CSV table of C-alpha atoms and ligand atoms in Angstrom, one decimal:
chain,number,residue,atom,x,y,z
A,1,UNK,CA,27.4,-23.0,2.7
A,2,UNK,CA,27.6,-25.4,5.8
A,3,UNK,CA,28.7,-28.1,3.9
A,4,UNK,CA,31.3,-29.5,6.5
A,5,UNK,CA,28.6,-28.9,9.2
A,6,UNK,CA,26.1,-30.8,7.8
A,7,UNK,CA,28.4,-33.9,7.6
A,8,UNK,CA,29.3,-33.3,11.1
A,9,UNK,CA,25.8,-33.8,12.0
A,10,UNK,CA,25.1,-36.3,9.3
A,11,UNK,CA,28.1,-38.5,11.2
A,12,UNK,CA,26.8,-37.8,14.1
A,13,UNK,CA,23.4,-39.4,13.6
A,14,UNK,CA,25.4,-42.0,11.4
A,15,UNK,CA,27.0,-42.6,14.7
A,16,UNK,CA,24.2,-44.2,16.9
A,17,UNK,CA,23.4,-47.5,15.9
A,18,UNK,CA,22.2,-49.4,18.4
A,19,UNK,CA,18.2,-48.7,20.0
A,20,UNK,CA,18.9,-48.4,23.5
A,21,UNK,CA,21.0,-45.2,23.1
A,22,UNK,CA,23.5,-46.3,26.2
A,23,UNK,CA,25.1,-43.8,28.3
A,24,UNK,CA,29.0,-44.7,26.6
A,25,UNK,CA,27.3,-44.7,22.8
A,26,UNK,CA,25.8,-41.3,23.4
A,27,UNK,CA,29.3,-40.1,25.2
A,28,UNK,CA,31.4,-41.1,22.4
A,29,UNK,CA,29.3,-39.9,19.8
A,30,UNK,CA,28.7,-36.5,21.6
A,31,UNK,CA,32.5,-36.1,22.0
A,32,UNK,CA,33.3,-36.6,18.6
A,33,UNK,CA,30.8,-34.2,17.8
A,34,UNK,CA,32.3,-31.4,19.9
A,35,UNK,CA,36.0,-32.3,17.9
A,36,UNK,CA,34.0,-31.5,14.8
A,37,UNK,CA,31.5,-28.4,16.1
A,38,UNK,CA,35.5,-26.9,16.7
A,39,UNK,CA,36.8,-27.5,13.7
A,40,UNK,CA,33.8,-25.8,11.8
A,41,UNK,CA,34.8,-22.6,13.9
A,42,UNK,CA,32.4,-23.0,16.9
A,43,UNK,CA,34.1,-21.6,19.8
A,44,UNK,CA,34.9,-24.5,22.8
A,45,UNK,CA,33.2,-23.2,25.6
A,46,UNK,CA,29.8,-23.1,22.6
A,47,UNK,CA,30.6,-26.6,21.5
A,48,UNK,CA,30.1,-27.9,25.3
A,49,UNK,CA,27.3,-26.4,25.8
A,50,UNK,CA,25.6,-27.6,22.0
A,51,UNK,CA,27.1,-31.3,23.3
A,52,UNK,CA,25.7,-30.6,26.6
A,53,UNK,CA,22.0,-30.1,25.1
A,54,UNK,CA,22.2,-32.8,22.5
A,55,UNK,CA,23.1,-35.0,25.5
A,56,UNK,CA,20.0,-34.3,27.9
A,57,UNK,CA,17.6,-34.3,24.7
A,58,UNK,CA,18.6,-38.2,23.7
A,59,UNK,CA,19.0,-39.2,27.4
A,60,UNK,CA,15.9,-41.4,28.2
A,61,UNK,CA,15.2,-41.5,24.6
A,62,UNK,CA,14.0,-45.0,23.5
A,63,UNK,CA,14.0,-46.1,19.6
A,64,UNK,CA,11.0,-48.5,18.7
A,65,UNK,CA,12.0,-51.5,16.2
A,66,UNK,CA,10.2,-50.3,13.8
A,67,UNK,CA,11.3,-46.6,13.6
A,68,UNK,CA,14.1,-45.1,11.9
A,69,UNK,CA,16.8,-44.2,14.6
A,70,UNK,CA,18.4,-41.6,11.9
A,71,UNK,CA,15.0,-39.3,12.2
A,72,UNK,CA,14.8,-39.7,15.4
A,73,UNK,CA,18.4,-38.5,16.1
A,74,UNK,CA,18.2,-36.2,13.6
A,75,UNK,CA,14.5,-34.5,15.0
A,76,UNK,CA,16.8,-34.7,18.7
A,77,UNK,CA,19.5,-32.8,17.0
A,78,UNK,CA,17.0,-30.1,15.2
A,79,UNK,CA,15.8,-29.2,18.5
A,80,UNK,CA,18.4,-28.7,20.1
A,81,UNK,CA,20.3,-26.6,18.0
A,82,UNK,CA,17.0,-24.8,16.9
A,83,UNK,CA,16.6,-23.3,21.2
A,84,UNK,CA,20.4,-22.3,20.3
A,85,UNK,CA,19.2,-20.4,17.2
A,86,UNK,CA,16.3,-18.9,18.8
A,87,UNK,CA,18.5,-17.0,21.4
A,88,UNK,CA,19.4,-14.6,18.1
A,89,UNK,CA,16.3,-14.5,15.9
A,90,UNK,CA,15.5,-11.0,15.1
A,91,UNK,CA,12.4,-8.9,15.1
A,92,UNK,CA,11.3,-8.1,11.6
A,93,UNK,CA,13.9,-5.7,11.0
A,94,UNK,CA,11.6,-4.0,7.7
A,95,UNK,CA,8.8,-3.4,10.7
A,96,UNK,CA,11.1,-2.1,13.4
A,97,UNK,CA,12.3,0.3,11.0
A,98,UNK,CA,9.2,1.9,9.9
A,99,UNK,CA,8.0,1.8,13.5
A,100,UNK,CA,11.0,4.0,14.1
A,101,UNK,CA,10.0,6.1,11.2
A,102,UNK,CA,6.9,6.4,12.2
A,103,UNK,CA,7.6,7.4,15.4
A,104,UNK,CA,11.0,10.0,14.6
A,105,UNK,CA,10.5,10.5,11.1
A,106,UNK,CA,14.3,9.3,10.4
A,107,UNK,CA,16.0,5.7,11.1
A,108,UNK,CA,19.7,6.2,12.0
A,109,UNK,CA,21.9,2.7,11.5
A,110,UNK,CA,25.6,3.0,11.6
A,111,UNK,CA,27.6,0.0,10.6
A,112,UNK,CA,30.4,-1.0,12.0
A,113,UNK,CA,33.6,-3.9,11.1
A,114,UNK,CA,36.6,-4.9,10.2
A,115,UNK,CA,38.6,-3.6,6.8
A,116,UNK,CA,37.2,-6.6,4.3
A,117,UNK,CA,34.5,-7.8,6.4
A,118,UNK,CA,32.0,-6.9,3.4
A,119,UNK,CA,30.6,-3.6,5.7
A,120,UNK,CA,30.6,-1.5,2.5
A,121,UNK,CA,28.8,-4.4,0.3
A,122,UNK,CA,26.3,-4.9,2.6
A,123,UNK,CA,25.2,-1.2,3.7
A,124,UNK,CA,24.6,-1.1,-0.5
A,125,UNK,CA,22.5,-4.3,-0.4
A,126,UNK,CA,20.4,-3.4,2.1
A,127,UNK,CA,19.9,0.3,0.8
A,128,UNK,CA,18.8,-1.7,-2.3
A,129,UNK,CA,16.3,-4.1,-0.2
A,130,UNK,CA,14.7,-0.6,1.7
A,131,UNK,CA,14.7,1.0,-1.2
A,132,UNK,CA,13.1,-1.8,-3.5
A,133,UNK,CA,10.5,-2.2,-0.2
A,134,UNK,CA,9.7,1.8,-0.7
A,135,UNK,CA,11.7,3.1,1.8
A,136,UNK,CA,13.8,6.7,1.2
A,137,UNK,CA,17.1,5.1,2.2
A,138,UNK,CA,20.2,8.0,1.7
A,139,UNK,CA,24.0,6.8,3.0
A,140,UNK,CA,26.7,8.4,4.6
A,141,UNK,CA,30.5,7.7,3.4
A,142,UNK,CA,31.9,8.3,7.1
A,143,UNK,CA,34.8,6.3,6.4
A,144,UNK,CA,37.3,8.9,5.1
A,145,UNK,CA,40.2,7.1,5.9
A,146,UNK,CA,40.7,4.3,3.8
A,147,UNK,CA,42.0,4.7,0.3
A,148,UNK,CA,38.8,4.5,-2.3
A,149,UNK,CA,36.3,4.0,0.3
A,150,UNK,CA,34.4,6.7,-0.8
A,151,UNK,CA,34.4,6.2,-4.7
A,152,UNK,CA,33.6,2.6,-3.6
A,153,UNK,CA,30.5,3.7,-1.8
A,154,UNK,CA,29.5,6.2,-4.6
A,155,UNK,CA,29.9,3.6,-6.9
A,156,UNK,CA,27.7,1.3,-5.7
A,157,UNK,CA,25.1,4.3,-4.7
A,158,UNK,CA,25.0,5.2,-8.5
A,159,UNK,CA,24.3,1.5,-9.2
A,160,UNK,CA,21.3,1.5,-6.8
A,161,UNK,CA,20.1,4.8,-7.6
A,162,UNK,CA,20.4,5.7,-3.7
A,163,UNK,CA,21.6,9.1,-3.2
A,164,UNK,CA,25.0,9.2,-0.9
A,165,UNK,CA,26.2,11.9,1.4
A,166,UNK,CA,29.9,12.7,0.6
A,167,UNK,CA,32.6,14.5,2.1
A,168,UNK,CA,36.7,14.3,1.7
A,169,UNK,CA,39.6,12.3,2.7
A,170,UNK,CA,40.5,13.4,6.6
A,171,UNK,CA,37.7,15.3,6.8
A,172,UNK,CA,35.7,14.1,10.7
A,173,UNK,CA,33.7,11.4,10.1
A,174,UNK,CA,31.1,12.4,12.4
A,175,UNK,CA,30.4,15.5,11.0
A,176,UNK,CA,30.1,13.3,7.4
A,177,UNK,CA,27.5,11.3,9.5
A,178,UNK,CA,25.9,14.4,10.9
A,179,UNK,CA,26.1,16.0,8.1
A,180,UNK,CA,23.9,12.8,6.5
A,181,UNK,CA,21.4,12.6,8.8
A,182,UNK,CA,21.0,16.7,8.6
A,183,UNK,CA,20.5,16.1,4.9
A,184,UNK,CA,18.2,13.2,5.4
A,185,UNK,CA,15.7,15.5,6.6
A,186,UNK,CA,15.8,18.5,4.6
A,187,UNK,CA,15.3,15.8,1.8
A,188,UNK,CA,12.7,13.7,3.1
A,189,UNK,CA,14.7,10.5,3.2
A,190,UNK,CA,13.9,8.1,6.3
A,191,UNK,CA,16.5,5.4,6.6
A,192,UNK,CA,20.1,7.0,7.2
A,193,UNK,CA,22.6,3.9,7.1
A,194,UNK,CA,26.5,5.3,7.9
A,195,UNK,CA,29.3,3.6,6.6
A,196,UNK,CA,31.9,3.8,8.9
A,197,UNK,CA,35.9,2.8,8.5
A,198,UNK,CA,36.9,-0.1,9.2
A,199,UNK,CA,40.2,-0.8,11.4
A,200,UNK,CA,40.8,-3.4,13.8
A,201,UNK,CA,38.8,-3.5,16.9
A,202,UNK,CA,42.3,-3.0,19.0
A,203,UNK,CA,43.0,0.3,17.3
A,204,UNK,CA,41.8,2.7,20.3
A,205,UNK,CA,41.8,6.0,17.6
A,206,UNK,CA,39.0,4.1,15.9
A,207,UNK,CA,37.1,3.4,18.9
A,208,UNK,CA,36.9,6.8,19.9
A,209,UNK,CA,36.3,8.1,16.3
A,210,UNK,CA,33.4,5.2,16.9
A,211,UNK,CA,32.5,6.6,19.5
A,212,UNK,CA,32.0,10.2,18.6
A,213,UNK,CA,30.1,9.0,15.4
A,214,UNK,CA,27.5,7.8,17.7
A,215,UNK,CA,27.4,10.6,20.5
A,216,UNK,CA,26.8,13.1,17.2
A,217,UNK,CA,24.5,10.9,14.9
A,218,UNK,CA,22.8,9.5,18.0
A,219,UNK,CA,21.7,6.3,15.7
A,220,UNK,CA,18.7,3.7,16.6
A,221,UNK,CA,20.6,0.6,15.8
A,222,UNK,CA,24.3,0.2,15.8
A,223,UNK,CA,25.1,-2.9,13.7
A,224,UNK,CA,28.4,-4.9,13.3
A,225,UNK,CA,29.0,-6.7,9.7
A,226,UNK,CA,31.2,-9.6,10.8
A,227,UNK,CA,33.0,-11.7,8.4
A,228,UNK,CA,31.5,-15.5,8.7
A,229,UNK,CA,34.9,-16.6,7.0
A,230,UNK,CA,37.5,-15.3,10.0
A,231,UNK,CA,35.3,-17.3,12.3
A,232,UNK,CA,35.9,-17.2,16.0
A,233,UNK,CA,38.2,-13.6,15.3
A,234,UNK,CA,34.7,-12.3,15.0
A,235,UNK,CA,32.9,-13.2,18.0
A,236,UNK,CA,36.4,-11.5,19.5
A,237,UNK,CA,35.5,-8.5,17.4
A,238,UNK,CA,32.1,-8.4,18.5
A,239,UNK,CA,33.0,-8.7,21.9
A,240,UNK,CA,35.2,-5.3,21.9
A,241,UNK,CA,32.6,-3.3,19.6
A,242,UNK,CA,30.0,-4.3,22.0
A,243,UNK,CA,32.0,-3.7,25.1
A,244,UNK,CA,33.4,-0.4,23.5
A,245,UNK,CA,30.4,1.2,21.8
A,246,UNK,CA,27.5,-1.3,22.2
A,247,UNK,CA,25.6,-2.9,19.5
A,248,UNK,CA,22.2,-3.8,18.5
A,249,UNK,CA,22.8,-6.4,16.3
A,250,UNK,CA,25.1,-8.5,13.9
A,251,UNK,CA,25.2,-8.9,10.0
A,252,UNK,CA,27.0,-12.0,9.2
A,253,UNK,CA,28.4,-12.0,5.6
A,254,UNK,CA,29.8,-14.4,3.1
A,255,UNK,CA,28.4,-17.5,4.5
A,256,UNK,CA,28.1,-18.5,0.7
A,257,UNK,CA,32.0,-19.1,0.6
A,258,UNK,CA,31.9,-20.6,4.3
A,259,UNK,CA,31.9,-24.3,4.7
A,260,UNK,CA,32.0,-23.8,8.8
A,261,UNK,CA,29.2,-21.7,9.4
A,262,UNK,CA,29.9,-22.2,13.2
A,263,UNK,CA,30.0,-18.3,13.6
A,264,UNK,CA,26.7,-18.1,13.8
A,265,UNK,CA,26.4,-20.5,17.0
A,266,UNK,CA,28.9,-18.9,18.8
A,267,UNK,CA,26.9,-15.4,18.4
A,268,UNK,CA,24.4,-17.2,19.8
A,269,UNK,CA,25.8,-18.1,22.9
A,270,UNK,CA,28.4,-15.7,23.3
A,271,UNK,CA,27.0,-12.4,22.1
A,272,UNK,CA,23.1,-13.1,22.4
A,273,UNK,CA,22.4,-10.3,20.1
A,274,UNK,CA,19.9,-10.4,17.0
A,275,UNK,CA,21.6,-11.6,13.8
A,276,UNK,CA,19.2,-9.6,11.4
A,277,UNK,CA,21.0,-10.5,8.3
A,278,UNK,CA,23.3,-13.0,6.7
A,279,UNK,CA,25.4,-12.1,3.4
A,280,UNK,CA,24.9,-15.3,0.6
A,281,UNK,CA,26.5,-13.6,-2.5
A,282,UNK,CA,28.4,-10.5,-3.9
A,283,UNK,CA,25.5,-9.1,-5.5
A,284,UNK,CA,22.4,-6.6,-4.6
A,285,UNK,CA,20.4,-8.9,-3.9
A,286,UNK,CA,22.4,-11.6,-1.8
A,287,UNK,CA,21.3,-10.6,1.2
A,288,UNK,CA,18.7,-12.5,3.4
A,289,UNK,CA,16.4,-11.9,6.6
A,290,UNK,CA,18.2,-14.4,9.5
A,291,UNK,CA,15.7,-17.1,10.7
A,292,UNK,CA,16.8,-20.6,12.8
A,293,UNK,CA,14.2,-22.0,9.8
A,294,UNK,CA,16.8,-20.6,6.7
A,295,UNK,CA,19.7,-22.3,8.9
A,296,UNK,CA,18.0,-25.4,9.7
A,297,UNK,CA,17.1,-25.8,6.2
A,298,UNK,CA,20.5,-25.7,4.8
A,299,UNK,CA,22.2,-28.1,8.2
A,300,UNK,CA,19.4,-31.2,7.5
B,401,GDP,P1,34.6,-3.6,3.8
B,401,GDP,O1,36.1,-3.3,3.8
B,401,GDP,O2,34.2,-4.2,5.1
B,401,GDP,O3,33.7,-2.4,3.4
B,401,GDP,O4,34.4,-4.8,2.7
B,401,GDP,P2,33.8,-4.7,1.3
B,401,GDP,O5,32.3,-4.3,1.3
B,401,GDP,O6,34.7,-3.9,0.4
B,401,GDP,O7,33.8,-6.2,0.9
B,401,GDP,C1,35.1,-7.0,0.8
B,401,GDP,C2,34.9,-8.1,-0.2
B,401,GDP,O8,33.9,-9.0,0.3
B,401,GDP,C3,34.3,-7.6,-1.6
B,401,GDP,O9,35.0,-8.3,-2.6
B,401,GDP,C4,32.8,-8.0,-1.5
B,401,GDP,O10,32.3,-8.3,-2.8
B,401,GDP,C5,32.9,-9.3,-0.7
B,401,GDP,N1,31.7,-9.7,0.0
B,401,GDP,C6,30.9,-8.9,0.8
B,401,GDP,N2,29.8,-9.6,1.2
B,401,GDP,C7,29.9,-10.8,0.7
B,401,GDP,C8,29.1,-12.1,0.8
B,401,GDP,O11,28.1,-12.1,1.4
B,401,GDP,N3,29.5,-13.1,0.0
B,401,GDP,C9,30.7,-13.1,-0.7
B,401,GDP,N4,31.1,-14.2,-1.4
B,401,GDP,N5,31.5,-12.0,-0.8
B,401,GDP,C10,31.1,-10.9,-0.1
């Protein structure tokens, strides 16, 4: 996770050598730095604006003979990317959703994503984080168009004892997520989370079968699982969800097998939307609360 990131900044800070950071050391240091924020899947227009803060952060800045230029470059570089992080820290999304408990008695979430993006993995993970923090979490298998979607989902609902709202193949998916929610109630469970399917955001069919989803499940947070992996396809994918449906927030998964990690900057300054959670694993429990700390931990 962030491996080639973290020797981007590493030869960054390797790159300043002298004390009186001069205008042309900071310049070609900065632009070799933006080559390398693009090749770890930061989008361009991001990377100029990261290279653009970095710059004004270490202009003026003096290094003393005695102090370690590397820390100082390196507490520069922190800063800067930690107001970038900021822009998508989430509320605590555990005390959002009981305050929307508490004040409906039900918390909607639909999911949305691309086929493979890890949507289905990570509506069971965080079923299994609710459920293991006492919440009544029930899902609905809305996506009754792919093939095995819906064993898939009950599968992993057995595994984490969650109960799972079930329909057939064709059948509408909004009435499945309806259906869920109607369920939900008559049951006394009080976090609904609706898997959806999964096409590409260009499919129009989808977008309206999003759409409807929404109108008839009338959800409190729409949230789209993108795939750290395909890197800047996802903040395109974002883009049309949001544009198209609107969404609350962004799960980014499988930053375990990612070496870029750059995804998460561009969300930052493109989308400007919460990342709650980021997927670290294939199991239950690989699933972590978003904070610039968690990043900033694993880049220095
Ligand atoms: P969906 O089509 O979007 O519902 O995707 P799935 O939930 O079926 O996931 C596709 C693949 O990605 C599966 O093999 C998952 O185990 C895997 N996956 C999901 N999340 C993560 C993650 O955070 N890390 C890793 N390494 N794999 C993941």
């Amino acid at each position: 996770m962030f491996e080639s990131l973290k020797k981007a900044i590493k030869n960054f800070s390797d790159s300043i050598t002298t004390r009186e950071l001069s205008e042309k050391e900071i310049e070609s240091a900065v632009n070799e730095f933006v080559h390398e924020l693009i090749q770890n899947d930061v989008a361009y227009d991001v990377a100029i604006e990261i290279a653009n803060e970095i710059r004004l952060s270490l202009k003026d800045v003096k290094i003393g003979r005695f102090t370690n230029s590397h820390t100082i470059i390196e507490s520069k570089m922190k800063e800067s990317l930690t107001k970038i992080l900021e822009i998508v820290k989430p509320p605590d999304f555990y005390q959002l959703v009981s305050s929307i408990i508490k004040e409906k008695g039900l918390c909607t979430i639909v999911f949305f994503g691309v086929n493979g993006s890890g949507k289905t993995t990570t509506i069971a993970k965080l079923a299994f984080k609710l459920k293991e923090k006492g919440f009544l979490p029930i899902i609905a298998a809305a996506d009754t168009f792919r093939a095995g979607a819906i064993e898939q989902i009950k599968s992993h609902a057995e595994k984490i004892g969650v109960p799972v709202y079930l329909s057939k193949y064709g059948s509408d998916p909004a009435s499945v997520a309806f259906g869920c929610v109607q369920e939900a109630r008559k049951n006394k469970r009080n976090v609904v989370l609706i898997d959806t399917a999964g096409r590409m955001n260009t499919d129009t069919d989808l977008i309206q079968e999003m759409k409807k989803i929404v109108r008839v499940s009338k959800p409190d947070l729409k949230i789209f699982v993108g795939d750290s992996l395909v890197g800047n396809d996802a903040v395109n994918q974002i883009r049309t969800f949001n544009s198209d449906i609107g969404i609350d927030g962004v799960i980014i998964t499988k930053m375990d097998a990612d070496s870029h990690g750059g995804l998460i900057f561009s969300v930052a300054r493109i989308i400007k939307k919460p990342i709650y959670f980021i997927g670290i694993g294939q199991d239950y429990s690989s699933l972590i609360e978003f904070s610039p700390e968690v990043i900033l931990k694993k880049l220095f």
